[in-house]
CSV table of C-alpha atoms in Angstrom, one decimal:
chain,number,residue,atom,x,y,z
A,1,UNK,CA,-20.7,-19.4,-29.0
A,2,UNK,CA,-18.3,-22.5,-29.2
A,3,UNK,CA,-17.5,-21.9,-25.0
A,4,UNK,CA,-19.5,-24.3,-24.0
A,5,UNK,CA,-19.0,-28.1,-22.7
A,6,UNK,CA,-22.6,-29.7,-22.3
A,7,UNK,CA,-26.3,-28.8,-22.6
A,8,UNK,CA,-25.5,-30.3,-19.0
A,9,UNK,CA,-27.5,-28.3,-15.8
A,10,UNK,CA,-24.1,-27.3,-13.4
A,11,UNK,CA,-25.7,-29.7,-10.6
A,12,UNK,CA,-26.0,-32.2,-13.0
A,13,UNK,CA,-22.1,-32.1,-14.3
A,14,UNK,CA,-20.6,-32.0,-10.8
A,15,UNK,CA,-22.8,-34.7,-10.1
A,16,UNK,CA,-20.9,-36.4,-13.1
A,17,UNK,CA,-17.7,-35.6,-12.4
A,18,UNK,CA,-17.7,-36.8,-8.6
A,19,UNK,CA,-18.3,-40.0,-10.3
A,20,UNK,CA,-16.1,-40.1,-12.4
A,21,UNK,CA,-13.0,-41.5,-10.3
A,22,UNK,CA,-10.2,-42.4,-13.1
A,23,UNK,CA,-10.8,-39.1,-14.1
A,24,UNK,CA,-10.7,-38.2,-10.6
A,25,UNK,CA,-7.9,-40.0,-9.1
A,26,UNK,CA,-6.2,-39.6,-12.7
A,27,UNK,CA,-6.2,-34.9,-12.1
A,28,UNK,CA,-4.7,-35.9,-8.4
A,29,UNK,CA,-2.0,-37.4,-9.5
A,30,UNK,CA,-1.4,-34.8,-12.6
A,31,UNK,CA,-1.6,-32.3,-9.9
A,32,UNK,CA,0.9,-33.5,-7.6
A,33,UNK,CA,3.2,-35.0,-11.0
A,34,UNK,CA,3.2,-31.5,-11.9
A,35,UNK,CA,3.8,-29.4,-8.5
A,36,UNK,CA,7.0,-31.4,-8.1
A,37,UNK,CA,7.9,-30.2,-11.9
A,38,UNK,CA,6.4,-26.8,-11.9
A,39,UNK,CA,8.4,-25.5,-8.8
A,40,UNK,CA,11.8,-27.2,-9.3
A,41,UNK,CA,12.1,-25.6,-12.9
A,42,UNK,CA,10.7,-22.6,-11.2
A,43,UNK,CA,13.7,-22.8,-8.8
A,44,UNK,CA,16.4,-23.2,-11.1
A,45,UNK,CA,15.8,-20.5,-13.4
A,46,UNK,CA,15.8,-17.8,-10.6
A,47,UNK,CA,14.2,-14.9,-8.8
A,48,UNK,CA,11.1,-16.7,-9.7
A,49,UNK,CA,9.3,-13.2,-8.6
A,50,UNK,CA,10.9,-11.0,-10.4
A,51,UNK,CA,10.2,-12.4,-13.1
A,52,UNK,CA,6.2,-12.8,-12.4
A,53,UNK,CA,7.0,-9.0,-12.1
A,54,UNK,CA,7.9,-8.8,-15.4
A,55,UNK,CA,5.8,-11.0,-16.8
A,56,UNK,CA,2.4,-9.0,-14.9
A,57,UNK,CA,4.4,-5.5,-15.9
A,58,UNK,CA,4.5,-6.8,-19.8
A,59,UNK,CA,1.1,-8.4,-19.7
A,60,UNK,CA,-0.8,-5.1,-18.8
A,61,UNK,CA,1.9,-2.7,-20.4
A,62,UNK,CA,0.9,-4.9,-23.6
A,63,UNK,CA,-3.0,-4.4,-23.0
A,64,UNK,CA,-3.1,-0.4,-22.1
A,65,UNK,CA,-1.5,-0.1,-25.3
A,66,UNK,CA,-3.2,-3.0,-26.9
A,67,UNK,CA,-4.9,-0.9,-30.2
A,68,UNK,CA,-1.0,0.4,-30.4
A,69,UNK,CA,0.4,-3.0,-30.5
A,70,UNK,CA,-2.0,-4.5,-32.9
A,71,UNK,CA,-1.4,-1.7,-36.0
A,72,UNK,CA,1.9,-2.1,-35.8
A,73,UNK,CA,1.8,-6.5,-35.5
A,74,UNK,CA,-0.5,-6.2,-38.6
A,75,UNK,CA,1.1,-3.7,-40.6
A,76,UNK,CA,4.8,-5.9,-39.9
A,77,UNK,CA,3.1,-9.2,-41.4
A,78,UNK,CA,2.0,-7.2,-44.3
A,79,UNK,CA,5.2,-5.6,-45.3
A,80,UNK,CA,5.8,-9.0,-45.3
A,81,UNK,CA,3.2,-10.4,-47.6
A,82,UNK,CA,0.9,-11.2,-45.4
A,83,UNK,CA,-2.5,-10.8,-44.7
A,84,UNK,CA,-4.2,-9.4,-41.6
A,85,UNK,CA,-7.9,-9.8,-41.1
A,86,UNK,CA,-9.3,-8.8,-37.1
A,87,UNK,CA,-13.0,-10.8,-36.9
A,88,UNK,CA,-15.1,-9.4,-34.6
A,89,UNK,CA,-17.3,-12.4,-34.0
A,90,UNK,CA,-16.5,-15.8,-34.3
A,91,UNK,CA,-18.8,-16.0,-37.4
A,92,UNK,CA,-16.5,-13.5,-38.7
A,93,UNK,CA,-13.8,-15.5,-38.1
A,94,UNK,CA,-14.9,-19.5,-39.5
A,95,UNK,CA,-16.5,-16.7,-42.4
A,96,UNK,CA,-12.4,-15.9,-43.5
A,97,UNK,CA,-11.4,-19.2,-42.4
A,98,UNK,CA,-13.4,-21.1,-44.6
A,99,UNK,CA,-13.2,-18.3,-47.8
A,100,UNK,CA,-9.5,-19.0,-47.9
A,101,UNK,CA,-10.3,-22.4,-47.4
A,102,UNK,CA,-13.0,-22.7,-51.0
A,103,UNK,CA,-10.8,-20.1,-52.6
A,104,UNK,CA,-7.7,-22.9,-52.6
A,105,UNK,CA,-9.7,-25.7,-53.6
A,106,UNK,CA,-8.2,-27.7,-50.0
A,107,UNK,CA,-9.1,-31.2,-49.2
A,108,UNK,CA,-6.9,-32.0,-46.3
A,109,UNK,CA,-6.3,-29.4,-43.5
A,110,UNK,CA,-3.3,-30.3,-40.7
A,111,UNK,CA,-4.1,-28.6,-37.8
A,112,UNK,CA,-1.7,-27.9,-34.3
A,113,UNK,CA,-2.7,-27.5,-31.0
A,114,UNK,CA,-5.5,-24.4,-30.4
A,115,UNK,CA,-7.6,-23.0,-28.0
A,116,UNK,CA,-8.9,-19.5,-29.5
A,117,UNK,CA,-9.9,-23.1,-32.5
A,118,UNK,CA,-11.8,-24.8,-29.9
A,119,UNK,CA,-13.3,-21.8,-28.8
A,120,UNK,CA,-15.4,-21.2,-32.3
A,121,UNK,CA,-15.8,-24.6,-32.7
A,122,UNK,CA,-13.9,-24.5,-36.6
A,123,UNK,CA,-13.0,-28.1,-36.6
A,124,UNK,CA,-16.7,-28.9,-37.7
A,125,UNK,CA,-17.0,-25.5,-39.6
A,126,UNK,CA,-14.0,-26.6,-41.7
A,127,UNK,CA,-15.5,-30.2,-41.6
A,128,UNK,CA,-19.1,-29.1,-43.5
A,129,UNK,CA,-17.3,-27.8,-46.3
A,130,UNK,CA,-17.8,-30.8,-48.8
A,131,UNK,CA,-14.7,-32.7,-49.7
A,132,UNK,CA,-13.1,-31.1,-46.6
A,133,UNK,CA,-11.0,-33.4,-43.9
A,134,UNK,CA,-9.5,-31.7,-40.8
A,135,UNK,CA,-6.8,-33.5,-38.7
A,136,UNK,CA,-5.6,-32.6,-35.3
A,137,UNK,CA,-2.0,-33.0,-35.0
A,138,UNK,CA,-1.0,-32.7,-31.2
A,139,UNK,CA,-1.1,-35.7,-30.2
A,140,UNK,CA,-3.3,-35.4,-27.4
A,141,UNK,CA,-6.2,-33.4,-29.5
A,142,UNK,CA,-5.7,-36.4,-32.1
A,143,UNK,CA,-6.9,-38.7,-29.2
A,144,UNK,CA,-9.9,-36.7,-28.8
A,145,UNK,CA,-10.9,-36.5,-32.6
A,146,UNK,CA,-10.4,-40.0,-33.1
A,147,UNK,CA,-13.2,-40.0,-30.0
A,148,UNK,CA,-16.0,-38.3,-31.8
A,149,UNK,CA,-14.8,-34.9,-30.8
A,150,UNK,CA,-14.8,-35.7,-27.2
A,151,UNK,CA,-14.8,-32.5,-25.7
A,152,UNK,CA,-11.5,-32.1,-24.2
A,153,UNK,CA,-11.5,-31.2,-20.0
A,154,UNK,CA,-7.5,-28.8,-19.6
A,155,UNK,CA,-6.2,-25.6,-20.8
A,156,UNK,CA,-2.4,-27.7,-21.7
A,157,UNK,CA,-3.6,-32.2,-21.0
A,158,UNK,CA,-6.5,-32.1,-22.9
A,159,UNK,CA,-6.8,-35.9,-22.9
A,160,UNK,CA,-6.3,-35.6,-19.1
A,161,UNK,CA,-9.6,-37.7,-18.2
A,162,UNK,CA,-8.6,-40.6,-19.9
A,163,UNK,CA,-6.3,-43.5,-20.0
A,164,UNK,CA,-4.3,-45.7,-22.1
A,165,UNK,CA,-6.5,-48.6,-22.3
A,166,UNK,CA,-9.9,-46.0,-23.1
A,167,UNK,CA,-7.1,-45.0,-25.8
A,168,UNK,CA,-6.0,-48.0,-27.1
A,169,UNK,CA,-9.6,-49.0,-27.4
A,170,UNK,CA,-10.1,-45.6,-29.3
A,171,UNK,CA,-7.8,-46.5,-31.4
A,172,UNK,CA,-8.4,-50.0,-32.0
A,173,UNK,CA,-11.8,-49.4,-33.5
A,174,UNK,CA,-10.7,-46.1,-34.9
A,175,UNK,CA,-8.1,-47.1,-37.1
A,176,UNK,CA,-7.5,-50.9,-37.0
A,177,UNK,CA,-4.7,-50.2,-34.1
A,178,UNK,CA,-4.0,-53.9,-32.9
A,179,UNK,CA,-0.9,-53.4,-30.8
A,180,UNK,CA,-0.8,-52.5,-26.8
A,181,UNK,CA,-1.7,-50.1,-24.4
A,182,UNK,CA,1.7,-49.8,-24.3
A,183,UNK,CA,2.2,-45.1,-24.8
A,184,UNK,CA,4.6,-45.3,-26.3
A,185,UNK,CA,3.5,-47.9,-29.0
A,186,UNK,CA,0.2,-45.8,-29.2
A,187,UNK,CA,1.8,-42.2,-29.9
A,188,UNK,CA,4.6,-44.6,-32.8
A,189,UNK,CA,1.2,-45.8,-34.8
A,190,UNK,CA,-0.1,-41.7,-34.4
A,191,UNK,CA,3.6,-40.4,-35.6
A,192,UNK,CA,2.7,-42.9,-39.4
A,193,UNK,CA,-0.9,-41.9,-39.6
A,194,UNK,CA,-0.9,-38.1,-38.6
A,195,UNK,CA,3.0,-37.6,-40.7
A,196,UNK,CA,1.2,-39.2,-44.0
A,197,UNK,CA,-1.1,-36.4,-43.8
A,198,UNK,CA,0.6,-33.9,-42.6
A,199,UNK,CA,2.5,-34.7,-46.0
A,200,UNK,CA,-0.5,-34.9,-48.6
A,201,UNK,CA,-1.8,-31.1,-46.4
A,202,UNK,CA,-3.6,-27.9,-48.0
A,203,UNK,CA,-3.5,-26.1,-45.5
A,204,UNK,CA,-2.1,-25.8,-41.9
A,205,UNK,CA,-3.7,-23.9,-38.9
A,206,UNK,CA,-2.8,-22.6,-35.8
A,207,UNK,CA,-2.6,-21.1,-32.4
A,208,UNK,CA,-0.3,-18.2,-31.5
A,209,UNK,CA,1.1,-18.3,-28.0
A,210,UNK,CA,2.6,-14.6,-28.2
A,211,UNK,CA,2.6,-11.9,-32.0
A,212,UNK,CA,5.4,-10.4,-31.4
A,213,UNK,CA,4.0,-6.9,-32.8
A,214,UNK,CA,7.9,-5.4,-33.6
A,215,UNK,CA,8.7,-7.7,-36.5
A,216,UNK,CA,5.0,-9.0,-37.3
A,217,UNK,CA,6.3,-12.7,-36.1
A,218,UNK,CA,3.7,-15.6,-34.5
A,219,UNK,CA,5.6,-17.6,-31.9
A,220,UNK,CA,4.5,-20.8,-31.2
A,221,UNK,CA,5.5,-22.7,-27.9
A,222,UNK,CA,4.8,-26.3,-28.1
A,223,UNK,CA,5.4,-29.4,-27.0
A,224,UNK,CA,6.3,-32.3,-29.5
A,225,UNK,CA,7.2,-29.6,-32.8
A,226,UNK,CA,4.1,-30.8,-35.1
A,227,UNK,CA,2.8,-27.5,-34.8
A,228,UNK,CA,6.2,-26.4,-37.2
A,229,UNK,CA,5.1,-29.2,-39.8
A,230,UNK,CA,1.7,-26.9,-40.2
A,231,UNK,CA,3.6,-23.7,-40.9
A,232,UNK,CA,6.0,-25.6,-43.0
A,233,UNK,CA,5.1,-27.6,-45.1
A,234,UNK,CA,1.1,-27.0,-46.0
A,235,UNK,CA,2.0,-23.9,-48.7
A,236,UNK,CA,-0.7,-22.7,-47.0
A,237,UNK,CA,-0.5,-21.1,-43.2
A,238,UNK,CA,-3.8,-19.4,-41.2
A,239,UNK,CA,-3.0,-18.4,-37.9
A,240,UNK,CA,-6.0,-18.0,-35.2
A,241,UNK,CA,-4.7,-15.1,-31.9
A,242,UNK,CA,-6.8,-14.5,-29.7
A,243,UNK,CA,-6.4,-9.8,-29.6
A,244,UNK,CA,-4.6,-9.9,-26.3
A,245,UNK,CA,-2.0,-12.4,-27.3
A,246,UNK,CA,-0.2,-9.5,-28.3
A,247,UNK,CA,4.3,-8.4,-26.9
A,248,UNK,CA,6.0,-5.3,-27.8
A,249,UNK,CA,9.0,-7.4,-29.1
A,250,UNK,CA,11.1,-10.0,-28.8
A,251,UNK,CA,12.7,-9.4,-26.0
A,252,UNK,CA,9.6,-9.4,-24.4
A,253,UNK,CA,8.0,-13.0,-26.4
A,254,UNK,CA,11.6,-14.5,-24.8
A,255,UNK,CA,9.9,-13.4,-21.0
A,256,UNK,CA,7.1,-14.9,-21.7
A,257,UNK,CA,8.2,-17.7,-22.9
A,258,UNK,CA,10.4,-18.7,-20.3
A,259,UNK,CA,6.9,-17.8,-17.8
A,260,UNK,CA,5.0,-20.1,-19.7
A,261,UNK,CA,7.0,-23.2,-20.7
A,262,UNK,CA,8.1,-23.4,-15.9
A,263,UNK,CA,4.1,-23.0,-15.4
A,264,UNK,CA,2.4,-24.8,-18.4
A,265,UNK,CA,4.9,-27.8,-18.2
A,266,UNK,CA,7.5,-27.4,-15.4
A,267,UNK,CA,10.1,-27.8,-18.5
A,268,UNK,CA,13.5,-25.9,-18.6
A,269,UNK,CA,12.1,-24.6,-22.6
A,270,UNK,CA,9.8,-27.4,-24.1
A,271,UNK,CA,10.9,-28.9,-27.1
A,272,UNK,CA,10.6,-26.8,-29.4
A,273,UNK,CA,9.8,-23.0,-29.4
A,274,UNK,CA,9.6,-21.6,-33.4
A,275,UNK,CA,8.9,-18.0,-34.9
A,276,UNK,CA,7.4,-17.9,-37.9
A,277,UNK,CA,5.2,-15.4,-40.9
A,278,UNK,CA,5.5,-15.2,-44.3
A,279,UNK,CA,8.3,-17.4,-46.5
A,280,UNK,CA,10.8,-15.2,-46.9
A,281,UNK,CA,12.5,-15.0,-50.5
A,282,UNK,CA,15.7,-16.4,-49.4
A,283,UNK,CA,14.3,-19.3,-47.8
A,284,UNK,CA,13.6,-23.3,-48.1
A,285,UNK,CA,10.3,-24.1,-45.9
A,286,UNK,CA,6.7,-22.5,-44.9
A,287,UNK,CA,3.8,-20.7,-46.7
A,288,UNK,CA,3.8,-18.9,-49.2
A,289,UNK,CA,0.1,-17.6,-48.1
A,290,UNK,CA,0.0,-16.8,-45.2
A,291,UNK,CA,-2.8,-15.2,-43.0
A,292,UNK,CA,-3.9,-13.9,-39.6
A,293,UNK,CA,-6.6,-13.8,-38.4
A,294,UNK,CA,-7.2,-11.6,-34.8
A,295,UNK,CA,-10.4,-12.1,-32.8
A,296,UNK,CA,-12.0,-10.5,-30.3
A,297,UNK,CA,-14.7,-12.1,-29.7
A,298,UNK,CA,-16.4,-10.3,-26.3
A,299,UNK,CA,-12.5,-10.0,-25.9
A,300,UNK,CA,-12.8,-6.1,-25.5
A,301,UNK,CA,-15.8,-6.4,-22.6
A,302,UNK,CA,-12.6,-6.9,-20.3
A,303,UNK,CA,-10.6,-3.6,-21.2
A,304,UNK,CA,-11.8,-0.5,-19.2
A,305,UNK,CA,-13.1,-3.1,-16.4
A,306,UNK,CA,-12.3,-4.0,-13.4
A,307,UNK,CA,-11.4,-7.8,-15.4
A,308,UNK,CA,-8.8,-6.0,-18.0
A,309,UNK,CA,-6.3,-8.4,-15.6
A,310,UNK,CA,-7.7,-11.4,-17.5
A,311,UNK,CA,-5.9,-10.8,-20.4
A,312,UNK,CA,-2.8,-10.7,-19.5
A,313,UNK,CA,-3.4,-15.2,-19.2
A,314,UNK,CA,-1.2,-16.8,-21.2
A,315,UNK,CA,-2.2,-20.1,-21.1
A,316,UNK,CA,-0.2,-21.9,-19.3
A,317,UNK,CA,-3.1,-23.7,-17.1
A,318,UNK,CA,-0.8,-23.5,-14.2
A,319,UNK,CA,-4.1,-22.2,-12.3
A,320,UNK,CA,-5.7,-25.3,-12.8
A,321,UNK,CA,-2.7,-27.7,-11.7
A,322,UNK,CA,-3.2,-25.8,-7.9
A,323,UNK,CA,-6.9,-26.0,-7.8
A,324,UNK,CA,-8.8,-27.7,-5.3
A,325,UNK,CA,-12.2,-27.4,-6.8
A,326,UNK,CA,-11.2,-28.4,-10.2
A,327,UNK,CA,-8.8,-31.4,-8.3
A,328,UNK,CA,-11.9,-33.0,-7.2
A,329,UNK,CA,-14.4,-32.2,-11.2
A,330,UNK,CA,-12.1,-32.4,-13.6
A,331,UNK,CA,-12.6,-29.7,-17.0
A,332,UNK,CA,-16.4,-31.9,-17.5
A,333,UNK,CA,-18.1,-30.0,-14.7
A,334,UNK,CA,-17.0,-26.7,-15.5
A,335,UNK,CA,-18.8,-26.9,-19.0
A,336,UNK,CA,-16.7,-24.4,-20.6
A,337,UNK,CA,-13.5,-25.5,-23.1
A,338,UNK,CA,-12.0,-22.6,-19.8
A,339,UNK,CA,-11.8,-24.9,-16.9
A,340,UNK,CA,-10.8,-24.5,-14.3
A,341,UNK,CA,-10.5,-20.6,-12.0
A,342,UNK,CA,-8.8,-19.4,-14.9
A,343,UNK,CA,-12.4,-20.4,-17.1
A,344,UNK,CA,-14.4,-19.5,-13.7
A,345,UNK,CA,-13.4,-15.3,-14.5
A,346,UNK,CA,-12.6,-16.0,-18.3
A,347,UNK,CA,-16.8,-17.9,-19.5
A,348,UNK,CA,-18.8,-15.1,-18.4
A,349,UNK,CA,-16.9,-12.4,-19.8
A,350,UNK,CA,-16.8,-14.4,-23.2
A,351,UNK,CA,-20.5,-16.0,-22.5
A,352,UNK,CA,-21.9,-14.1,-19.9
A,353,UNK,CA,-23.7,-14.4,-17.1
A,354,UNK,CA,-26.6,-16.8,-17.9
A,355,UNK,CA,-25.0,-19.1,-19.6
A,356,UNK,CA,-21.8,-19.4,-16.8
A,357,UNK,CA,-22.3,-17.5,-14.0
A,358,UNK,CA,-23.0,-21.0,-12.3
A,359,UNK,CA,-18.5,-20.6,-12.0
A,360,UNK,CA,-17.3,-17.7,-10.3
A,361,UNK,CA,-19.0,-19.8,-7.3
A,362,UNK,CA,-17.1,-22.8,-8.3
A,363,UNK,CA,-14.1,-22.1,-6.1
A,364,UNK,CA,-13.2,-22.0,-2.6
A,365,UNK,CA,-11.0,-18.5,-2.5
A,366,UNK,CA,-8.1,-19.7,-1.4
A,367,UNK,CA,-6.0,-17.9,-3.6
A,368,UNK,CA,-4.0,-21.0,-5.4
A,369,UNK,CA,-4.3,-19.8,-8.2
A,370,UNK,CA,-3.5,-16.2,-7.9
A,371,UNK,CA,-0.3,-16.9,-5.9
A,372,UNK,CA,1.3,-19.9,-9.0
A,373,UNK,CA,-0.4,-17.6,-11.9
A,374,UNK,CA,2.9,-16.4,-14.0
A,375,UNK,CA,1.9,-13.1,-14.6
A,376,UNK,CA,-0.3,-12.5,-11.5
A,377,UNK,CA,-3.4,-12.5,-12.4
A,378,UNK,CA,-5.6,-11.6,-9.5
A,379,UNK,CA,-8.0,-14.7,-10.2
A,380,UNK,CA,-9.7,-15.2,-6.7
A,381,UNK,CA,-10.6,-11.0,-6.6
A,382,UNK,CA,-11.0,-11.4,-9.9
A,383,UNK,CA,-14.3,-14.2,-8.5
A,384,UNK,CA,-15.3,-12.9,-6.0
A,385,UNK,CA,-15.9,-9.8,-7.7
A,386,UNK,CA,-18.0,-11.7,-10.7
A,387,UNK,CA,-20.4,-12.6,-7.1
A,388,UNK,CA,-20.4,-8.3,-6.1
A,389,UNK,CA,-21.5,-8.0,-10.2
A,390,UNK,CA,-24.4,-10.8,-10.3
A,391,UNK,CA,-25.5,-10.1,-6.8
A,392,UNK,CA,-25.5,-6.4,-5.8
A,393,UNK,CA,-25.7,-4.5,-9.6
A,394,UNK,CA,-26.7,-7.0,-12.1
A,395,UNK,CA,-29.4,-8.5,-9.5
A,396,UNK,CA,-29.2,-11.5,-11.0
A,397,UNK,CA,-29.7,-13.9,-6.8
A,398,UNK,CA,-33.3,-13.5,-6.5
A,399,UNK,CA,-35.7,-15.7,-4.5
A,400,UNK,CA,-35.3,-18.2,-1.5
A,401,UNK,CA,-31.4,-17.6,-1.7
A,402,UNK,CA,-31.5,-14.1,-1.7
A,403,UNK,CA,-34.4,-14.2,1.1
A,404,UNK,CA,-31.8,-16.2,3.0
A,405,UNK,CA,-28.0,-13.6,3.1
A,406,UNK,CA,-30.8,-11.3,3.7
A,407,UNK,CA,-32.2,-12.6,7.1
A,408,UNK,CA,-28.7,-13.6,7.8
A,409,UNK,CA,-26.7,-10.1,7.1
A,410,UNK,CA,-30.1,-8.4,9.5
A,411,UNK,CA,-29.2,-11.2,12.3
A,412,UNK,CA,-25.5,-10.0,12.2
A,413,UNK,CA,-25.8,-6.9,12.1
A,414,UNK,CA,-28.5,-7.0,14.9
A,415,UNK,CA,-26.8,-6.9,18.8
A,416,UNK,CA,-29.3,-8.4,19.8
A,417,UNK,CA,-30.3,-10.9,17.4
A,418,UNK,CA,-26.5,-12.3,17.4
A,419,UNK,CA,-27.4,-12.3,21.2
A,420,UNK,CA,-30.3,-14.5,20.5
A,421,UNK,CA,-28.5,-16.3,17.8
A,422,UNK,CA,-25.3,-17.3,20.3
A,423,UNK,CA,-28.1,-18.4,23.4
A,424,UNK,CA,-30.4,-20.8,21.5
A,425,UNK,CA,-28.0,-21.9,18.6
A,426,UNK,CA,-27.2,-25.0,20.0
A,427,UNK,CA,-30.4,-26.5,21.4
A,428,UNK,CA,-32.1,-24.6,17.7
A,429,UNK,CA,-29.0,-26.4,15.1
A,430,UNK,CA,-30.5,-30.2,17.0
A,431,UNK,CA,-33.9,-29.7,15.2
A,432,UNK,CA,-31.6,-30.0,11.3
A,433,UNK,CA,-30.5,-33.2,12.2
A,434,UNK,CA,-26.8,-34.4,14.2
A,435,UNK,CA,-24.2,-36.5,13.2
A,436,UNK,CA,-20.8,-37.3,15.6
A,437,UNK,CA,-18.3,-38.9,13.1
A,438,UNK,CA,-16.6,-35.6,11.5
A,439,UNK,CA,-14.3,-35.6,8.0
A,440,UNK,CA,-11.7,-34.5,10.5
A,441,UNK,CA,-9.9,-35.4,13.5
A,442,UNK,CA,-9.3,-33.0,16.1
A,443,UNK,CA,-12.8,-31.1,15.6
A,444,UNK,CA,-14.0,-29.3,18.7
A,445,UNK,CA,-16.7,-30.7,20.0
A,446,UNK,CA,-19.7,-29.1,21.0
A,447,UNK,CA,-22.1,-32.6,20.5
A,448,UNK,CA,-22.1,-33.5,17.4
A,449,UNK,CA,-21.9,-32.0,13.9
A,450,UNK,CA,-24.6,-30.6,11.7
A,451,UNK,CA,-26.2,-33.2,8.7
A,452,UNK,CA,-29.3,-32.0,7.7
A,453,UNK,CA,-30.8,-28.5,6.9
A,454,UNK,CA,-32.4,-26.8,3.7
A,455,UNK,CA,-31.2,-23.9,1.7
A,456,UNK,CA,-27.4,-22.8,1.9
A,457,UNK,CA,-27.2,-25.3,5.2
A,458,UNK,CA,-28.4,-28.0,3.6
A,459,UNK,CA,-25.3,-26.9,0.1
A,460,UNK,CA,-23.1,-26.8,3.1
A,461,UNK,CA,-23.1,-29.8,5.8
A,462,UNK,CA,-23.6,-32.1,2.5
A,463,UNK,CA,-20.1,-31.9,1.5
A,464,UNK,CA,-18.7,-30.6,5.2
A,465,UNK,CA,-18.4,-31.3,9.1
A,466,UNK,CA,-20.9,-28.1,10.2
A,467,UNK,CA,-19.7,-27.9,13.6
A,468,UNK,CA,-22.7,-27.6,16.0
A,469,UNK,CA,-22.8,-24.0,18.2
A,470,UNK,CA,-21.6,-24.2,21.6
A,471,UNK,CA,-24.0,-24.3,24.8
A,472,UNK,CA,-24.2,-20.2,25.6
A,473,UNK,CA,-22.0,-21.2,29.4
A,474,UNK,CA,-19.2,-22.5,26.8
A,475,UNK,CA,-19.1,-19.9,23.7
A,476,UNK,CA,-16.3,-17.1,23.2
A,477,UNK,CA,-17.4,-14.4,24.5
A,478,UNK,CA,-18.7,-16.2,27.7
A,479,UNK,CA,-15.7,-17.4,28.1
A,480,UNK,CA,-14.3,-14.1,27.0
A,481,UNK,CA,-16.0,-12.4,29.5
A,482,UNK,CA,-14.7,-14.7,32.8
A,483,UNK,CA,-12.2,-14.5,31.9
A,484,UNK,CA,-11.6,-11.0,32.9
A,485,UNK,CA,-13.5,-11.2,35.7
A,486,UNK,CA,-10.4,-13.3,36.5
A,487,UNK,CA,-7.7,-11.0,35.4
A,488,UNK,CA,-6.8,-13.4,32.6
A,489,UNK,CA,-7.7,-10.9,30.3
A,490,UNK,CA,-4.3,-9.5,29.1
A,491,UNK,CA,-2.0,-11.9,29.7
């Protein structure tokens, strides 16, 4: 599975990300800007919490009856002359697309932005066919392609980790660009390159924001209109969609489009919202040959489980834009094409715990992701559920870390041991090393902050201020006992 974006281990990825000063500043600025845009657009819509309730209901209803709506959608596409293929694995999906490309003897393929095609590494499969060239037409994806297929770092803003000068250098090296690093000048240049490719393309490949079951239409939401050209100019269109990306009716799609556009980029409506399908006899534009590939690729692992609600996701990226961990490490730190809170929940479902078991721990569990999610996925609760499964059911936590947790559990469950810890804690932590400067003003001072330690303690003290425990006479229990003796406990 092409979910993984790096062969480095988790700690190495984190260190690399923490040392990328530009990326961290860019992510912070984007999060701050998106907060204002997102909250403003949601307020303008009005009754935002009611919209969220409706969105959650639509997604939950659809997932509960997923087999019915997928069959209805497939039947309606077929009635209009299109073809539908259900792919259980990524190989089945890529094999089908490759077969269509070979049958059409296609040479040039244009693609719009699609997380599913990235998930199955479709670009590289197509480039492995002799004589075939592929062009990503979303501007950000185009930039990543020109930079030797650099990995995306955000669901909506995949090139957020690059600055304008880096982009100018890529264009100069790969496309002989001679202009400056003004975004509008570089965008105009990219548009000229892409337009020539559009006009010569044999096949257009798109993703799918929502598939409308009762009409067989495919709903695309874009900021640049490139997807419209991908589906209207070439004679053949191939749509790839995760099997969960379906809604019952056009009215449901309208609700989801409103939730998506405001949560993804903070706009009332994104620039282009399109509903497409096979070209009809009375239409001038559109594909003569229309294919839809519906991908499972381990999504069914979540159905009927406590993780089913992760399939409600509409890929807006809103959870990334509020996450303090994503703000610190960016997208590449996660090592998955699905970064941030949604990636930390979804990646283990799709790729397994052996590959992505660290991600559920890459969270402060602050709950901001759950609070902002437009379809009310309980993301922080699902992160806890992953941790429980790995620890209690699969027994994946072992060795010294597991021993430490068992010792802590016994100590905190025993009144005698807990009292002993409170009695000797102040003196005992001095052996771990102390420092006196706190990272946060006004923290309680009981003689410094722990700066050393081992195991779990070291993991905490490396990045946080761990206050030294108070002396026994100053701890809460003794304070409360003395207060009670004076008759002040109920005041």
